[in-house]
Short mmCIF file of C-alpha atoms in Angstrom, two decimals:
data_model
loop_
_atom_site.label_atom_id
_atom_site.label_comp_id
_atom_site.label_asym_id
_atom_site.label_seq_id
_atom_site.Cartn_x
_atom_site.Cartn_y
_atom_site.Cartn_z
CA MET A 1 -14.25 -14.63 1.59
CA SER A 2 -12.24 -13.86 4.71
CA LEU A 3 -10.77 -10.42 5.36
CA VAL A 4 -7.12 -9.89 6.26
CA ARG A 5 -6.07 -6.81 8.20
CA LEU A 6 -3.16 -4.81 6.81
CA THR A 7 -0.83 -2.20 8.21
CA ILE A 8 1.35 0.37 6.44
CA LYS A 9 4.95 -0.83 6.30
CA GLY A 10 6.37 2.12 4.41
CA ILE A 11 6.58 4.23 1.28
CA SER A 12 9.48 3.94 -1.13
CA TYR A 13 10.40 6.02 -4.14
CA SER A 14 12.89 5.96 -6.97
CA GLN A 15 15.26 8.73 -7.97
CA THR A 16 15.30 7.49 -11.55
CA GLN A 17 11.55 7.08 -12.11
CA SER A 18 9.98 10.42 -11.41
CA GLY A 19 6.55 10.32 -9.79
CA ALA A 20 6.53 6.57 -9.10
CA TYR A 21 5.98 5.54 -5.50
CA ALA A 22 5.28 2.18 -3.90
CA LEU A 23 3.03 2.08 -0.86
CA VAL A 24 3.86 -1.14 0.97
CA LEU A 25 1.12 -2.75 3.05
CA SER A 26 1.85 -5.73 5.28
CA GLU A 27 -0.54 -8.28 6.77
CA MET A 28 -0.65 -7.97 10.55
CA GLU A 29 -0.56 -11.70 11.21
CA GLY A 30 1.73 -13.02 8.51
CA THR A 31 4.70 -12.30 6.27
CA ARG A 32 3.01 -11.18 3.06
CA THR A 33 3.26 -7.62 1.78
CA LEU A 34 1.11 -5.85 -0.78
CA PRO A 35 2.97 -3.18 -2.82
CA ILE A 36 0.69 -0.65 -4.50
CA ILE A 37 1.95 1.94 -6.99
CA ILE A 38 0.57 5.40 -6.16
CA GLY A 39 1.03 8.99 -7.32
CA ALA A 40 3.24 11.65 -5.80
CA PHE A 41 0.41 13.69 -4.26
CA GLU A 42 -1.13 10.67 -2.54
CA ALA A 43 2.27 9.48 -1.31
CA GLN A 44 2.94 12.91 0.17
CA SER A 45 -0.49 13.03 1.79
CA ILE A 46 -0.05 9.61 3.41
CA ALA A 47 3.48 10.44 4.56
CA ILE A 48 2.35 13.71 6.16
CA ALA A 49 -0.48 11.93 7.98
CA LEU A 50 1.95 9.30 9.30
CA GLU A 51 4.39 11.93 10.55
CA LYS A 52 2.40 13.46 13.39
CA GLU A 53 4.83 16.36 13.82
CA ILE A 54 4.31 17.63 10.27
CA ARG A 55 1.46 20.13 9.98
CA PRO A 56 0.90 21.74 6.56
CA PRO A 57 0.01 25.44 6.76
CA ARG A 58 -3.25 24.82 4.91
CA PRO A 59 -5.38 21.65 4.90
CA LEU A 60 -4.61 19.10 2.20
CA THR A 61 -7.52 17.59 0.26
CA HIS A 62 -7.68 14.55 2.58
CA ASP A 63 -7.56 16.83 5.64
CA LEU A 64 -10.47 18.80 4.20
CA PHE A 65 -12.42 15.57 3.69
CA LYS A 66 -11.82 14.61 7.32
CA SER A 67 -12.90 18.04 8.61
CA PHE A 68 -16.00 17.93 6.41
CA ALA A 69 -16.90 14.43 7.58
CA GLU A 70 -16.42 15.28 11.25
CA ARG A 71 -18.53 18.45 10.93
CA PHE A 72 -21.43 16.32 9.69
CA SER A 73 -20.80 13.45 12.12
CA ILE A 74 -19.59 11.01 9.45
CA THR A 75 -17.08 8.39 10.55
CA VAL A 76 -14.86 6.26 8.34
CA LYS A 77 -15.02 2.86 10.05
CA GLN A 78 -12.72 0.90 7.76
CA ILE A 79 -11.47 0.56 4.21
CA ILE A 80 -11.48 -2.62 2.15
CA ILE A 81 -9.27 -3.28 -0.87
CA HIS A 82 -11.81 -5.52 -2.59
CA LYS A 83 -10.69 -6.05 -6.19
CA LEU A 84 -7.58 -6.29 -8.37
CA VAL A 85 -7.92 -5.93 -12.15
CA ASP A 86 -4.89 -5.69 -14.49
CA GLY A 87 -2.67 -4.45 -11.67
CA VAL A 88 -5.18 -1.83 -10.48
CA PHE A 89 -6.57 -2.11 -6.93
CA PHE A 90 -10.16 -1.08 -6.19
CA SER A 91 -11.25 -0.05 -2.70
CA SER A 92 -14.26 1.00 -0.65
CA LEU A 93 -14.73 3.34 2.28
CA ILE A 94 -17.10 1.98 4.91
CA CYS A 95 -18.67 5.06 6.49
CA GLU A 96 -21.30 5.56 9.19
CA ARG A 97 -23.58 8.43 10.16
CA ASP A 98 -26.37 8.24 12.75
CA GLY A 99 -26.11 4.47 12.80
CA VAL A 100 -26.52 4.17 9.02
CA GLU A 101 -23.64 2.50 7.16
CA GLU A 102 -22.69 3.48 3.62
CA VAL A 103 -20.14 2.01 1.20
CA ILE A 104 -18.32 4.51 -1.04
CA ASP A 105 -16.12 3.58 -4.00
CA THR A 106 -12.65 5.15 -3.87
CA ARG A 107 -9.14 4.93 -5.23
CA THR A 108 -6.96 2.83 -2.95
CA SER A 109 -4.42 5.62 -2.40
CA ASP A 110 -7.17 8.03 -1.30
CA ALA A 111 -8.74 5.39 0.91
CA ILE A 112 -5.47 4.77 2.74
CA ALA A 113 -4.78 8.49 3.12
CA LEU A 114 -8.18 8.78 4.83
CA ALA A 115 -7.72 5.60 6.87
CA VAL A 116 -4.57 7.07 8.43
CA ARG A 117 -6.39 10.27 9.34
CA PHE A 118 -9.42 8.49 10.80
CA GLN A 119 -7.26 5.76 12.39
CA ALA A 120 -9.46 3.29 10.54
CA PRO A 121 -8.34 -0.30 9.91
CA ILE A 122 -7.31 -1.41 6.42
CA PHE A 123 -8.46 -4.79 5.09
CA THR A 124 -8.21 -6.85 1.95
CA TYR A 125 -9.51 -10.25 0.94
CA GLU A 126 -7.45 -13.42 1.25
CA ASN A 127 -7.73 -14.12 -2.49
CA ILE A 128 -6.20 -10.72 -3.34
CA LEU A 129 -3.24 -11.40 -1.05
CA ASP A 130 -2.89 -14.85 -2.61
CA LYS A 131 -2.79 -13.26 -6.06
CA ALA A 132 -0.76 -10.11 -5.45
CA GLY A 133 0.94 -10.54 -2.07
CA ILE A 134 4.70 -10.93 -1.83
CA TYR A 135 6.22 -13.09 0.89
CA LEU A 136 8.94 -11.51 3.01
CA LYS A 137 11.68 -13.64 4.50
CA THR A 138 11.62 -13.90 8.28
CA GLU A 139 14.36 -12.33 10.40
CA GLU A 140 15.86 -15.77 11.04
CA GLU A 141 16.11 -16.44 7.32
CA LEU A 142 17.74 -13.09 6.75
CA GLY A 143 20.02 -13.53 9.74
CA SER A 144 19.12 -10.07 10.99
CA SER A 145 19.25 -8.89 14.57
CA ASP A 146 16.59 -7.33 16.75
CA GLU A 147 18.04 -3.90 15.94
CA ASN A 148 15.77 -3.69 12.90
CA ASP A 149 12.14 -3.21 13.90
CA THR A 150 9.98 -4.27 10.98
CA ASP A 151 6.95 -2.54 12.51
CA ASP A 152 8.50 0.92 12.21
CA ILE A 153 6.75 3.18 9.73
CA HIS A 154 9.38 4.74 7.53
CA ILE A 155 9.96 6.40 4.20
CA GLU A 156 12.99 5.00 2.44
CA GLN A 157 14.68 6.00 -0.79
CA GLU A 158 15.38 3.34 -3.38
CA ILE A 159 19.10 3.09 -4.12
CA GLU A 160 18.62 2.05 -7.72
CA PHE A 161 15.69 1.22 -9.94
CA THR A 162 16.06 -1.46 -12.61
CA SER A 163 14.32 -0.77 -15.90
CA THR A 164 11.13 -2.79 -16.26
CA ALA A 165 9.91 -1.45 -19.59
CA ASP A 166 9.81 -4.89 -21.23
CA PHE A 167 9.48 -8.29 -19.56
CA SER A 168 8.48 -10.09 -22.75
CA ASP A 169 11.84 -11.85 -23.17
CA LEU A 170 11.78 -13.33 -19.66
CA SER A 171 10.30 -16.68 -18.74
CA LEU A 172 8.06 -17.17 -15.70
CA ASN A 173 10.96 -18.76 -13.82
CA GLU A 174 13.18 -15.78 -14.60
CA LEU A 175 10.43 -13.40 -13.49
CA GLU A 176 10.06 -15.33 -10.22
CA GLU A 177 13.82 -15.06 -9.65
CA GLN A 178 13.74 -11.31 -10.30
CA LEU A 179 10.74 -10.98 -7.99
CA ASN A 180 12.60 -12.71 -5.16
CA GLU A 181 15.66 -10.54 -5.76
CA ALA A 182 13.59 -7.35 -5.74
CA VAL A 183 11.91 -8.35 -2.44
CA ASN A 184 15.28 -9.19 -0.86
CA ASN A 185 16.54 -5.74 -1.93
CA GLU A 186 13.34 -4.14 -0.57
CA ASP A 187 12.69 -2.73 -4.05
CA TYR A 188 8.92 -2.93 -3.71
CA GLU A 189 8.26 -0.74 -6.71
CA LEU A 190 10.06 -3.19 -9.00
CA ALA A 191 8.51 -6.16 -7.17
CA ALA A 192 5.01 -4.78 -7.81
CA LYS A 193 5.70 -4.42 -11.54
CA ILE A 194 7.11 -7.94 -11.82
CA ARG A 195 4.18 -9.31 -9.82
CA ASP A 196 1.73 -7.63 -12.21
CA GLU A 197 3.53 -9.16 -15.19
CA ILE A 198 3.36 -12.62 -13.61
CA SER A 199 -0.36 -12.11 -12.89
CA LYS A 200 -1.02 -11.20 -16.53
CA ARG A 201 0.52 -14.48 -17.67
CA SER A 202 -1.28 -16.62 -15.10
#
């Protein structure tokens, strides 16, 4: 299976759903995005690592891991999101010490927090993107100008979050329509939930 390199597009959060964050990954050579629901601590840790000017007074857990690894000459070479089961992503850290490579199982949110700190590339498999990726419309389709740089890393607040407690009354076509609407509104948190519901029915 071929690997696809991803980059961090942004982190979004909802005022109305406390503690729910969507980490949005985007393929580097394509238009698909991969929204992943993560916890508040991990979202904060990733955001702090992305904002180079922010320095916490004491090391966060992921900063401690990096300091520990560097002290013992361990390098994180890359992370791979290798499995998706019932909406849960599974990842691995590919580490190296003295020329010996090791693969360590990890939560995806922790893996990405470490990847940012080690400047390590993030990969997933093509079949995972096929299953869980969401296509973004191109700038021409959206009619947008060059003023919006889609490569900018940003943290944006969701304007409104639509309740997704129960999708049972919706058909697959209706779910697809809601998925497209959520993507167009950049509501990646909602898009991820709808995508997971569609995957369950497939």
